[in-house]
Tab-separated table of C-alpha atoms in Angstrom:
chain	number	residue	atom	x	y	z
A	1	MET	CA	139.668	-100.587	-88.043
A	2	ASN	CA	138.834	-99.262	-91.519
A	3	PHE	CA	140.368	-95.776	-91.762
A	4	ILE	CA	137.749	-94.574	-94.268
A	5	GLN	CA	134.963	-95.445	-91.807
A	6	SER	CA	136.772	-93.981	-88.797
A	7	ILE	CA	135.973	-90.760	-86.968
A	8	ARG	CA	139.459	-89.457	-87.817
A	9	PHE	CA	138.756	-89.688	-91.543
A	10	ARG	CA	135.372	-87.975	-91.193
A	11	ILE	CA	136.889	-85.123	-89.202
A	12	ILE	CA	139.642	-84.653	-91.804
A	13	VAL	CA	137.140	-84.711	-94.678
A	14	ALA	CA	134.880	-82.238	-92.874
A	15	CYS	CA	137.818	-79.898	-92.234
A	16	VAL	CA	139.001	-80.046	-95.861
A	17	PHE	CA	135.482	-79.663	-97.229
A	18	PHE	CA	134.730	-76.708	-94.962
A	19	SER	CA	138.025	-74.992	-95.915
A	20	ILE	CA	137.399	-75.425	-99.627
A	21	VAL	CA	133.784	-74.227	-99.401
A	22	VAL	CA	134.782	-71.150	-97.379
A	23	SER	CA	137.646	-70.402	-99.795
A	24	VAL	CA	135.409	-70.688	-102.840
A	25	CYS	CA	132.711	-68.513	-101.266
A	26	TYR	CA	135.224	-65.888	-100.142
A	27	THR	CA	136.860	-65.859	-103.580
A	28	TRP	CA	133.513	-65.476	-105.292
A	29	VAL	CA	132.547	-62.591	-103.000
A	30	THR	CA	135.959	-60.960	-103.519
A	31	PHE	CA	135.818	-61.364	-107.281
A	32	PHE	CA	132.264	-60.031	-107.403
A	33	GLY	CA	133.298	-57.102	-105.227
A	34	LEU	CA	136.213	-56.303	-107.524
A	35	LYS	CA	133.959	-56.448	-110.561
A	36	TYR	CA	131.379	-54.252	-108.895
A	37	ASN	CA	134.056	-51.831	-107.721
A	38	SER	CA	135.548	-51.599	-111.209
A	39	ASP	CA	132.084	-50.925	-112.617
A	40	GLU	CA	131.553	-48.205	-110.021
A	41	LEU	CA	134.915	-46.663	-110.887
A	42	PHE	CA	134.170	-46.707	-114.599
A	43	ASN	CA	130.698	-45.253	-114.024
A	44	TRP	CA	132.214	-42.504	-111.865
A	45	TYR	CA	134.603	-41.609	-114.686
A	46	LEU	CA	131.684	-41.734	-117.151
A	47	THR	CA	129.622	-39.446	-114.935
A	48	GLN	CA	132.428	-36.897	-114.514
A	49	GLU	CA	133.013	-36.651	-118.239
A	50	ALA	CA	129.276	-36.451	-118.962
A	51	GLN	CA	128.962	-33.581	-116.472
A	52	VAL	CA	131.646	-31.610	-118.302
A	53	LEU	CA	130.098	-32.271	-121.699
A	54	LEU	CA	126.622	-31.476	-120.450
A	55	ALA	CA	127.866	-28.162	-119.018
A	56	GLN	CA	129.507	-27.365	-122.382
A	57	TYR	CA	126.219	-28.103	-124.114
A	58	GLN	CA	124.329	-25.829	-121.719
A	59	ARG	CA	126.704	-22.955	-122.583
A	60	ALA	CA	126.904	-23.590	-126.331
A	61	PRO	CA	124.308	-26.049	-127.705
A	62	GLN	CA	125.783	-25.797	-131.213
A	63	GLN	CA	129.126	-27.340	-130.306
A	64	ASP	CA	130.103	-30.776	-131.635
A	65	LEU	CA	130.424	-32.617	-128.330
A	66	SER	CA	131.583	-35.897	-129.922
A	67	SER	CA	134.812	-34.195	-131.053
A	68	MET	CA	135.658	-33.480	-127.413
A	69	THR	CA	135.723	-37.167	-126.337
A	70	SER	CA	136.420	-40.654	-127.626
A	71	ALA	CA	132.793	-41.597	-127.000
A	72	GLN	CA	129.724	-40.620	-128.988
A	73	VAL	CA	127.414	-37.903	-127.626
A	74	ARG	CA	123.848	-37.320	-128.780
A	75	VAL	CA	121.190	-34.855	-127.648
A	76	THR	CA	118.112	-36.434	-129.087
A	77	SER	CA	114.936	-38.362	-128.413
A	78	GLU	CA	114.667	-41.929	-127.082
A	79	ASP	CA	113.864	-43.562	-130.441
A	80	LYS	CA	116.870	-41.939	-132.115
A	81	ALA	CA	119.047	-43.003	-129.186
A	82	LEU	CA	117.886	-46.563	-129.851
A	83	ALA	CA	118.880	-46.212	-133.494
A	84	THR	CA	122.335	-44.964	-132.450
A	85	LEU	CA	122.701	-47.899	-130.036
A	86	ALA	CA	121.738	-50.343	-132.805
A	87	GLU	CA	124.654	-49.115	-134.927
A	88	TYR	CA	127.113	-50.492	-132.358
A	89	PHE	CA	125.928	-54.088	-132.924
A	90	PRO	CA	126.895	-55.574	-136.315
A	91	ASP	CA	124.518	-58.524	-135.944
A	92	PRO	CA	121.267	-57.771	-137.856
A	93	SER	CA	119.155	-59.783	-135.421
A	94	VAL	CA	120.409	-57.715	-132.485
A	95	LYS	CA	119.736	-54.510	-134.389
A	96	ALA	CA	116.202	-55.647	-135.159
A	97	ARG	CA	115.563	-56.499	-131.504
A	98	ILE	CA	116.738	-53.016	-130.454
A	99	LEU	CA	114.682	-51.151	-133.041
A	100	ARG	CA	111.491	-53.002	-132.104
A	101	HIS	CA	111.463	-51.278	-128.693
A	102	GLN	CA	110.520	-47.735	-127.751
A	103	SER	CA	112.675	-47.363	-124.632
A	104	LEU	CA	116.170	-48.296	-123.460
A	105	GLN	CA	114.653	-49.737	-120.278
A	106	GLU	CA	112.656	-52.314	-122.262
A	107	LEU	CA	115.546	-53.872	-124.191
A	108	ASP	CA	116.137	-57.617	-123.608
A	109	ILE	CA	119.923	-57.128	-123.835
A	110	LEU	CA	119.856	-54.718	-120.922
A	111	GLY	CA	122.307	-55.441	-118.109
A	112	PRO	CA	122.798	-53.603	-114.797
A	113	VAL	CA	121.300	-50.117	-114.467
A	114	PHE	CA	122.894	-47.478	-112.215
A	115	THR	CA	121.497	-44.176	-111.009
A	116	THR	CA	124.159	-41.623	-110.012
A	117	ALA	CA	123.970	-38.915	-107.346
A	118	GLN	CA	123.581	-36.315	-110.124
A	119	GLY	CA	120.385	-38.008	-111.325
A	120	PHE	CA	122.032	-39.618	-114.371
A	121	THR	CA	120.987	-43.115	-115.474
A	122	ILE	CA	123.665	-45.482	-116.795
A	123	TYR	CA	122.611	-48.531	-118.818
A	124	GLU	CA	124.778	-51.511	-119.756
A	125	PHE	CA	123.930	-53.443	-122.929
A	126	SER	CA	125.650	-56.730	-123.863
A	127	ALA	CA	125.169	-58.967	-126.897
A	128	ARG	CA	127.516	-61.000	-129.125
A	129	LYS	CA	130.712	-59.899	-127.335
A	130	LYS	CA	129.731	-56.233	-127.581
A	131	ASN	CA	129.369	-54.215	-124.374
A	132	ILE	CA	127.952	-50.685	-124.624
A	133	HIS	CA	127.413	-48.257	-121.730
A	134	VAL	CA	124.846	-45.521	-122.261
A	135	LEU	CA	124.472	-42.515	-119.930
A	136	LYS	CA	121.154	-40.718	-120.060
A	137	ALA	CA	120.722	-37.265	-118.523
A	138	ALA	CA	117.936	-34.718	-118.559
A	139	ILE	CA	118.604	-31.216	-120.007
A	140	GLU	CA	117.589	-28.283	-117.861
A	141	GLY	CA	115.077	-26.037	-119.562
A	142	GLY	CA	114.913	-28.292	-122.597
A	143	ASP	CA	112.232	-30.379	-124.228
A	144	LEU	CA	111.059	-33.242	-122.026
A	145	ALA	CA	111.367	-35.687	-124.938
A	146	THR	CA	114.993	-34.747	-125.562
A	147	HIS	CA	117.816	-36.067	-123.399
A	148	PHE	CA	121.561	-36.057	-123.280
A	149	TYR	CA	122.998	-39.476	-124.307
A	150	TYR	CA	126.602	-40.552	-123.871
A	151	PHE	CA	127.558	-43.798	-125.694
A	152	ALA	CA	130.752	-45.606	-124.664
A	153	ASP	CA	131.935	-48.831	-126.293
A	154	VAL	CA	133.813	-50.805	-123.617
A	155	SER	CA	134.051	-54.103	-125.501
A	156	GLY	CA	137.837	-53.863	-125.650
A	157	PHE	CA	137.990	-53.260	-121.926
A	158	VAL	CA	135.932	-56.405	-121.392
A	159	ASN	CA	138.488	-58.453	-123.350
A	160	TYR	CA	141.263	-57.017	-121.224
A	161	ASP	CA	139.260	-57.780	-118.115
A	162	ASN	CA	138.838	-61.400	-119.238
A	163	ASN	CA	142.607	-61.760	-119.275
A	164	SER	CA	142.791	-60.381	-115.753
A	165	GLU	CA	140.105	-62.843	-114.716
A	166	LYS	CA	142.263	-65.706	-115.987
A	167	ARG	CA	145.204	-64.458	-113.969
A	168	ILE	CA	143.025	-64.127	-110.879
A	169	LEU	CA	141.689	-67.655	-111.467
A	170	ASN	CA	145.231	-69.057	-111.710
A	171	LYS	CA	146.149	-67.326	-108.462
A	172	PHE	CA	143.023	-68.682	-106.826
A	173	ILE	CA	143.882	-72.257	-107.853
A	174	ASN	CA	147.361	-71.889	-106.362
A	175	VAL	CA	145.936	-70.505	-103.139
A	176	LEU	CA	143.327	-73.275	-103.084
A	177	VAL	CA	146.051	-75.938	-103.229
A	178	VAL	CA	147.833	-74.291	-100.291
A	179	ILE	CA	144.561	-74.097	-98.337
A	180	PHE	CA	143.881	-77.772	-99.111
A	181	LEU	CA	147.282	-78.817	-97.732
A	182	LEU	CA	146.856	-76.624	-94.658
A	183	SER	CA	143.372	-78.013	-94.027
A	184	LEU	CA	144.765	-81.553	-94.270
A	185	ILE	CA	147.410	-80.769	-91.652
A	186	ILE	CA	144.897	-79.038	-89.399
A	187	GLY	CA	142.407	-81.874	-89.954
A	188	PHE	CA	144.927	-84.534	-88.883
A	189	TRP	CA	145.873	-82.501	-85.817
A	190	LEU	CA	142.245	-81.838	-84.918
A	191	ALA	CA	141.294	-85.493	-85.434
A	192	LYS	CA	144.110	-86.560	-83.140
A	193	GLN	CA	142.973	-84.138	-80.442
A	194	VAL	CA	139.359	-85.303	-80.705
A	195	VAL	CA	139.987	-89.046	-80.956
A	196	SER	CA	142.829	-89.366	-78.426
A	197	PRO	CA	140.428	-89.164	-75.401
A	198	LEU	CA	138.337	-91.932	-76.968
A	199	THR	CA	141.479	-94.032	-77.488
A	200	ARG	CA	142.499	-93.545	-73.854
A	201	LEU	CA	138.966	-94.387	-72.764
A	202	ALA	CA	139.023	-97.605	-74.830
A	203	SER	CA	142.378	-98.574	-73.316
A	204	SER	CA	141.081	-97.969	-69.800
A	205	VAL	CA	138.171	-100.398	-70.217
A	206	ASP	CA	140.317	-103.104	-71.821
A	207	ALA	CA	141.056	-104.873	-68.549
A	208	ASP	CA	141.012	-108.597	-67.872
A	209	ASN	CA	139.145	-108.285	-64.581
A	210	TYR	CA	137.445	-105.730	-62.409
A	211	GLN	CA	140.426	-105.381	-60.065
A	212	GLN	CA	142.597	-104.155	-62.956
A	213	TYR	CA	139.940	-101.723	-64.176
A	214	GLN	CA	140.714	-98.069	-63.446
A	215	GLN	CA	137.877	-95.639	-62.843
A	216	ASN	CA	137.587	-92.903	-65.475
A	217	ARG	CA	135.802	-90.425	-63.230
A	218	GLY	CA	137.690	-87.137	-63.096
A	219	LYS	CA	140.094	-88.001	-65.928
A	220	TYR	CA	138.162	-86.177	-68.641
A	221	TYR	CA	136.550	-82.781	-69.087
A	222	ASN	CA	132.864	-82.384	-68.338
A	223	ASP	CA	131.890	-82.894	-71.964
A	224	GLU	CA	130.423	-85.709	-74.080
A	225	ILE	CA	133.480	-87.934	-73.578
A	226	GLY	CA	133.432	-87.280	-69.846
A	227	PHE	CA	129.749	-88.216	-69.766
A	228	LEU	CA	130.512	-91.400	-71.734
A	229	ALA	CA	133.354	-92.292	-69.328
A	230	LYS	CA	131.001	-91.815	-66.379
A	231	GLN	CA	128.381	-94.087	-67.952
A	232	ILE	CA	131.016	-96.734	-68.713
A	233	ASP	CA	132.161	-96.685	-65.084
A	234	ARG	CA	128.566	-97.178	-63.994
A	235	PHE	CA	128.012	-99.998	-66.483
A	236	VAL	CA	131.231	-101.798	-65.479
A	237	ALA	CA	130.243	-101.570	-61.798
A	238	LYS	CA	126.779	-102.986	-62.511
A	239	SER	CA	128.254	-105.777	-64.649
A	240	HIS	CA	130.721	-106.655	-61.907
A	241	GLN	CA	127.917	-106.827	-59.340
A	242	MET	CA	125.857	-109.037	-61.635
A	243	ILE	CA	128.798	-111.383	-62.263
A	244	GLU	CA	129.470	-111.634	-58.555
A	245	ARG	CA	125.814	-112.503	-57.943
A	246	GLU	CA	125.984	-115.191	-60.641
A	247	LYS	CA	129.150	-116.651	-59.116
A	248	ALA	CA	127.537	-116.711	-55.699
A	249	PHE	CA	124.438	-118.349	-57.184
A	250	SER	CA	126.562	-121.005	-58.925
A	251	ARG	CA	128.369	-121.774	-55.690
A	252	ASP	CA	125.099	-122.071	-53.789
A	253	VAL	CA	123.472	-124.208	-56.478
A	254	SER	CA	126.504	-126.485	-56.666
A	255	HIS	CA	126.228	-127.231	-52.961
A	256	GLU	CA	122.521	-126.991	-52.258
A	257	LEU	CA	121.386	-129.124	-55.215
A	258	ARG	CA	124.096	-131.747	-55.244
A	259	THR	CA	123.697	-132.540	-51.558
A	260	PRO	CA	119.999	-133.574	-51.681
A	261	LEU	CA	120.606	-135.467	-54.933
A	262	ALA	CA	123.427	-137.434	-53.336
A	263	THR	CA	121.242	-138.097	-50.289
A	264	SER	CA	118.321	-139.280	-52.409
A	265	ARG	CA	120.607	-141.480	-54.504
A	266	ALA	CA	122.028	-143.148	-51.388
A	267	ALA	CA	118.512	-143.680	-50.043
A	268	ILE	CA	117.377	-145.260	-53.310
A	269	GLU	CA	120.384	-147.563	-53.380
A	270	LEU	CA	119.615	-148.670	-49.807
A	271	ALA	CA	115.986	-149.233	-50.780
A	272	LEU	CA	117.064	-151.407	-53.715
A	273	ALA	CA	119.262	-153.470	-51.403
A	274	ALA	CA	116.393	-154.047	-48.946
A	275	PRO	CA	114.195	-157.150	-49.355
A	276	GLU	CA	111.185	-155.022	-50.216
A	277	GLY	CA	113.192	-153.341	-52.982
A	278	GLN	CA	113.892	-156.730	-54.564
A	279	GLN	CA	110.250	-157.164	-55.388
A	280	GLN	CA	109.560	-156.696	-59.091
A	281	HIS	CA	106.955	-153.963	-58.919
A	282	MET	CA	108.933	-151.982	-56.284
A	283	ALA	CA	112.254	-152.422	-58.113
A	284	LYS	CA	110.654	-150.954	-61.255
A	285	PHE	CA	109.762	-147.722	-59.459
A	286	LEU	CA	113.103	-147.515	-57.672
A	287	ASN	CA	115.044	-147.985	-60.908
A	288	ARG	CA	112.997	-145.188	-62.474
A	289	ALA	CA	113.916	-142.966	-59.512
A	290	VAL	CA	117.594	-143.890	-59.996
A	291	ARG	CA	117.432	-142.827	-63.642
A	292	ALA	CA	115.623	-139.585	-62.760
A	293	ASN	CA	118.281	-138.871	-60.133
A	294	ALA	CA	121.052	-139.491	-62.683
A	295	ASP	CA	119.306	-137.238	-65.219
A	296	MET	CA	119.016	-134.456	-62.667
A	297	SER	CA	122.695	-134.769	-61.730
A	298	HIS	CA	123.644	-134.673	-65.385
A	299	LEU	CA	121.463	-131.586	-65.991
A	300	ILE	CA	122.899	-129.716	-62.999
A	301	GLU	CA	126.452	-130.525	-64.090
A	302	THR	CA	125.681	-129.262	-67.593
A	303	PHE	CA	124.179	-125.981	-66.388
A	304	LEU	CA	127.128	-125.349	-64.085
A	305	LEU	CA	129.521	-125.878	-66.973
A	306	LEU	CA	127.531	-123.515	-69.190
A	307	GLY	CA	127.451	-120.869	-66.462
A	308	LYS	CA	131.226	-120.741	-66.159
A	309	GLN	CA	132.864	-117.801	-67.950
A	310	GLU	CA	135.933	-119.817	-68.838
A	311	GLN	CA	136.461	-123.494	-69.484
A	312	ASP	CA	138.619	-123.824	-66.360
A	313	GLY	CA	141.616	-124.943	-68.350
A	314	GLU	CA	139.748	-127.897	-69.836
A	315	GLN	CA	142.424	-129.983	-71.537
A	316	HIS	CA	141.991	-131.978	-74.721
A	317	SER	CA	142.642	-135.659	-74.430
A	318	GLN	CA	142.708	-138.673	-76.697
A	319	PHE	CA	139.896	-141.160	-76.202
A	320	ASP	CA	137.928	-143.878	-77.948
A	321	LEU	CA	134.975	-142.203	-79.652
A	322	HIS	CA	133.229	-145.531	-80.327
A	323	GLU	CA	133.264	-146.353	-76.625
A	324	LEU	CA	131.967	-142.885	-75.674
A	325	VAL	CA	129.047	-143.147	-78.127
A	326	GLN	CA	128.198	-146.691	-77.046
A	327	CYS	CA	128.231	-145.673	-73.394
A	328	SER	CA	125.774	-142.854	-74.109
A	329	MET	CA	123.478	-145.187	-76.072
A	330	ASN	CA	123.466	-147.727	-73.255
A	331	LYS	CA	122.869	-145.042	-70.631
A	332	HIS	CA	119.770	-143.700	-72.388
A	333	GLY	CA	118.454	-146.914	-73.863
A	334	TYR	CA	115.586	-146.944	-71.358
A	335	LEU	CA	114.068	-143.966	-73.234
A	336	LYS	CA	113.279	-146.058	-76.321
A	337	ARG	CA	109.673	-145.657	-77.392
A	338	SER	CA	109.607	-149.144	-78.815
A	339	PRO	CA	111.762	-152.259	-78.504
A	340	ASP	CA	111.933	-152.368	-82.304
A	341	ILE	CA	113.985	-149.143	-82.469
A	342	GLU	CA	117.517	-150.019	-83.496
A	343	SER	CA	120.562	-148.165	-82.098
A	344	VAL	CA	123.464	-148.230	-84.579
A	345	ASN	CA	126.979	-147.104	-83.644
A	346	LEU	CA	128.916	-146.730	-86.907
A	347	ILE	CA	131.991	-145.254	-85.236
A	348	ALA	CA	134.925	-147.527	-85.937
A	349	PRO	CA	136.273	-149.147	-82.739
A	350	SER	CA	139.772	-148.071	-83.740
A	351	LEU	CA	138.820	-144.405	-84.111
A	352	MET	CA	140.473	-142.170	-81.532
A	353	LEU	CA	139.539	-138.489	-81.143
A	354	VAL	CA	141.490	-135.624	-79.606
A	355	THR	CA	139.212	-133.014	-78.062
A	356	SER	CA	137.460	-132.210	-74.773
A	357	LYS	CA	135.940	-135.541	-73.741
A	358	ARG	CA	133.923	-133.984	-70.919
A	359	TYR	CA	132.058	-131.528	-73.136
A	360	LEU	CA	131.656	-133.927	-76.036
A	361	ALA	CA	130.057	-136.465	-73.681
A	362	ILE	CA	127.465	-133.852	-72.650
A	363	VAL	CA	126.739	-133.010	-76.296
A	364	LEU	CA	126.315	-136.683	-77.263
A	365	ASP	CA	124.155	-137.397	-74.212
A	366	ASN	CA	121.737	-134.609	-75.093
A	367	LEU	CA	121.573	-135.483	-78.801
A	368	ILE	CA	121.068	-139.207	-78.219
A	369	ARG	CA	118.524	-138.517	-75.457
A	370	ASN	CA	116.521	-136.290	-77.844
A	371	ALA	CA	116.767	-138.909	-80.585
A	372	TYR	CA	115.340	-141.613	-78.289
A	373	GLN	CA	112.538	-139.354	-77.059
A	374	HIS	CA	111.340	-138.397	-80.558
A	375	THR	CA	111.791	-141.623	-82.492
A	376	TYR	CA	108.884	-144.072	-82.531
A	377	GLN	CA	110.167	-146.481	-85.159
A	378	GLY	CA	113.200	-147.044	-87.332
A	379	GLN	CA	116.710	-146.472	-86.061
A	380	ILE	CA	119.145	-144.042	-84.448
A	381	VAL	CA	122.559	-143.863	-86.115
A	382	VAL	CA	125.753	-142.187	-84.917
A	383	SER	CA	128.601	-141.929	-87.433
A	384	MET	CA	131.800	-140.006	-88.121
A	385	LYS	CA	132.373	-138.185	-91.417
A	386	GLY	CA	135.718	-136.421	-91.571
A	387	SER	CA	135.867	-134.198	-88.497
A	388	CYS	CA	132.076	-134.232	-88.108
A	389	ILE	CA	130.027	-136.382	-85.745
A	390	VAL	CA	126.577	-137.110	-87.191
A	391	VAL	CA	123.581	-138.151	-85.079
A	392	GLU	CA	120.633	-139.256	-87.232
A	393	ASP	CA	117.186	-140.522	-86.343
A	394	SER	CA	113.991	-141.415	-88.184
A	395	GLY	CA	111.778	-139.589	-85.719
A	396	GLU	CA	109.197	-136.821	-85.936
A	397	GLY	CA	111.599	-134.086	-87.073
A	398	MET	CA	111.602	-130.386	-86.309
A	399	VAL	CA	110.097	-127.108	-87.499
A	400	CYS	CA	112.334	-124.131	-88.399
A	401	SER	CA	115.240	-126.059	-86.969
A	402	GLN	CA	118.326	-124.184	-88.099
A	403	ALA	CA	117.027	-120.648	-87.536
A	404	ALA	CA	115.777	-121.516	-84.066
A	405	ALA	CA	118.986	-123.314	-83.126
A	406	GLU	CA	120.970	-120.213	-84.031
A	407	ARG	CA	118.812	-118.289	-81.527
A	408	HIS	CA	119.408	-120.979	-78.864
A	409	ASP	CA	115.681	-121.724	-78.844
A	410	ASN	CA	114.211	-125.113	-78.055
A	411	VAL	CA	113.419	-126.136	-81.625
A	412	LEU	CA	112.333	-129.681	-80.897
A	413	GLU	CA	108.714	-129.799	-79.954
A	414	LYS	CA	108.423	-131.329	-76.466
A	415	SER	CA	112.205	-131.945	-76.515
A	416	GLY	CA	113.168	-130.183	-73.284
A	417	LEU	CA	116.486	-128.356	-73.131
A	418	GLY	CA	118.614	-130.808	-75.112
A	419	LEU	CA	119.234	-128.980	-78.349
A	420	SER	CA	119.477	-125.590	-76.655
A	421	ILE	CA	122.224	-126.945	-74.396
A	422	VAL	CA	124.038	-128.453	-77.394
A	423	SER	CA	123.909	-125.149	-79.293
A	424	ARG	CA	125.301	-123.190	-76.348
A	425	LEU	CA	128.080	-125.718	-75.723
A	426	CYS	CA	129.076	-125.733	-79.389
A	427	GLU	CA	129.207	-121.948	-79.384
A	428	LYS	CA	131.301	-121.994	-76.209
A	429	LEU	CA	133.801	-124.467	-77.708
A	430	GLY	CA	133.847	-123.011	-81.218
A	431	TRP	CA	132.279	-126.123	-82.759
A	432	GLN	CA	129.919	-125.737	-85.706
A	433	ILE	CA	126.457	-127.269	-85.495
A	434	THR	CA	124.325	-127.998	-88.563
A	435	ILE	CA	120.760	-129.284	-88.431
A	436	ASP	CA	119.049	-131.032	-91.314
A	437	SER	CA	115.465	-131.965	-90.507
A	438	GLU	CA	112.124	-132.471	-92.172
A	439	ARG	CA	108.799	-132.839	-90.454
A	440	GLU	CA	107.892	-136.535	-90.042
A	441	GLN	CA	111.064	-137.502	-91.922
A	442	GLY	CA	113.668	-137.474	-89.187
A	443	THR	CA	116.613	-135.340	-88.146
A	444	ALA	CA	120.355	-135.289	-88.766
A	445	ILE	CA	122.525	-133.150	-86.488
A	446	ILE	CA	126.128	-132.605	-87.539
A	447	ILE	CA	128.765	-131.417	-85.057
A	448	ASP	CA	132.082	-130.324	-86.568
A	449	VAL	CA	134.590	-130.699	-83.742
A	450	THR	CA	137.525	-129.780	-86.054
A	451	ALA	CA	139.689	-132.463	-84.496
A	452	ALA	CA	141.815	-135.137	-86.117
A	453	ALA	CA	140.842	-138.788	-85.895
A	454	LEU	CA	143.881	-140.841	-84.893
A	455	PRO	CA	144.003	-144.577	-85.570
A	456	GLN	CA	145.445	-146.825	-82.891
């Protein structure tokens, strides 16, 4: 099993990914909260100092308020406050942008805006690494166009804060590595807990026969795996019942079909031995019945072999391939469409083959039978090339031969079950079948039996 495609790997990846995403989101929220909290703290300090200065101004408007603080204090109109703000930015383009506006609220370099409980408005302006906070407050009993302005340059504080951000980022990376390792450990543990029931379920169904199979009912929780175990139990029971029915059917067919065939064969043989059976016209019909009886026996034997789950310990043996091919040609020679059709056995008489003779005989019988049935002139040739047995004919050919043979379809038009049986037998034995055919040009069927040819 490929670990990357396994459920274990996907659970581990999901656990790690979820841990990292949660950590990043939590860190971002924490960092944003710290930034917001620091801004709130600074604005609180700004508001407290502005309250004191504003109270001093209310008592003595002539005092120089800027000398009482490190910031710059102005009691003036909005346009003059804009001019004062422009002095903080050395860049001429920024100054021009500020002076083009009539209100602090309209500036394009405006950042967050806070409104305090005292009714003060705090603006943040940032441009070209300069960060200026401006507090605006109304003056009681004064001109509506005149306001109290408190200018604080916090650019240096921003630089200091950037250094703290770097330290926080380094800490976050260290914590992220620890979280990654912990998520890996938890992911492996979680994957083991999730997959172990599936592993036990797979082991429980890996039994050679139904008697060794152990029911899974009650061994798992009432969850998805428990439901799957229940369905597997049901499927195994149904499969066992179906196999038992097929075995019973095979036993019945073996007895019920072979008995009447044997009876009819004995009757035909007796009829041939009788004086009436010696007559030419009667002997012709009786011989045809004998061949039909032999074909039926051969077909029943083939189907019974195909229906068996195992090969019943079929042993390989060494035999003369030339003799086996010649026997099949002689047995089906009556199917020739024309006396001019030539049967050619190119298998060397000294060629011995080691494989299952019983199954190979069935394969050759079906291939040679099909060749005789679909060849009207020319020849039928059987040869051996390496470990491959080749049956060629100059008959009518096939349509879509290879694709249909792979589906176990009957690809020969009007050909009966021959090629389908051959395909199923080859699949059962692990032999490779290749079909080369052209319509009206003939057919070549190659069976690779992967066996060594042994000379006598």
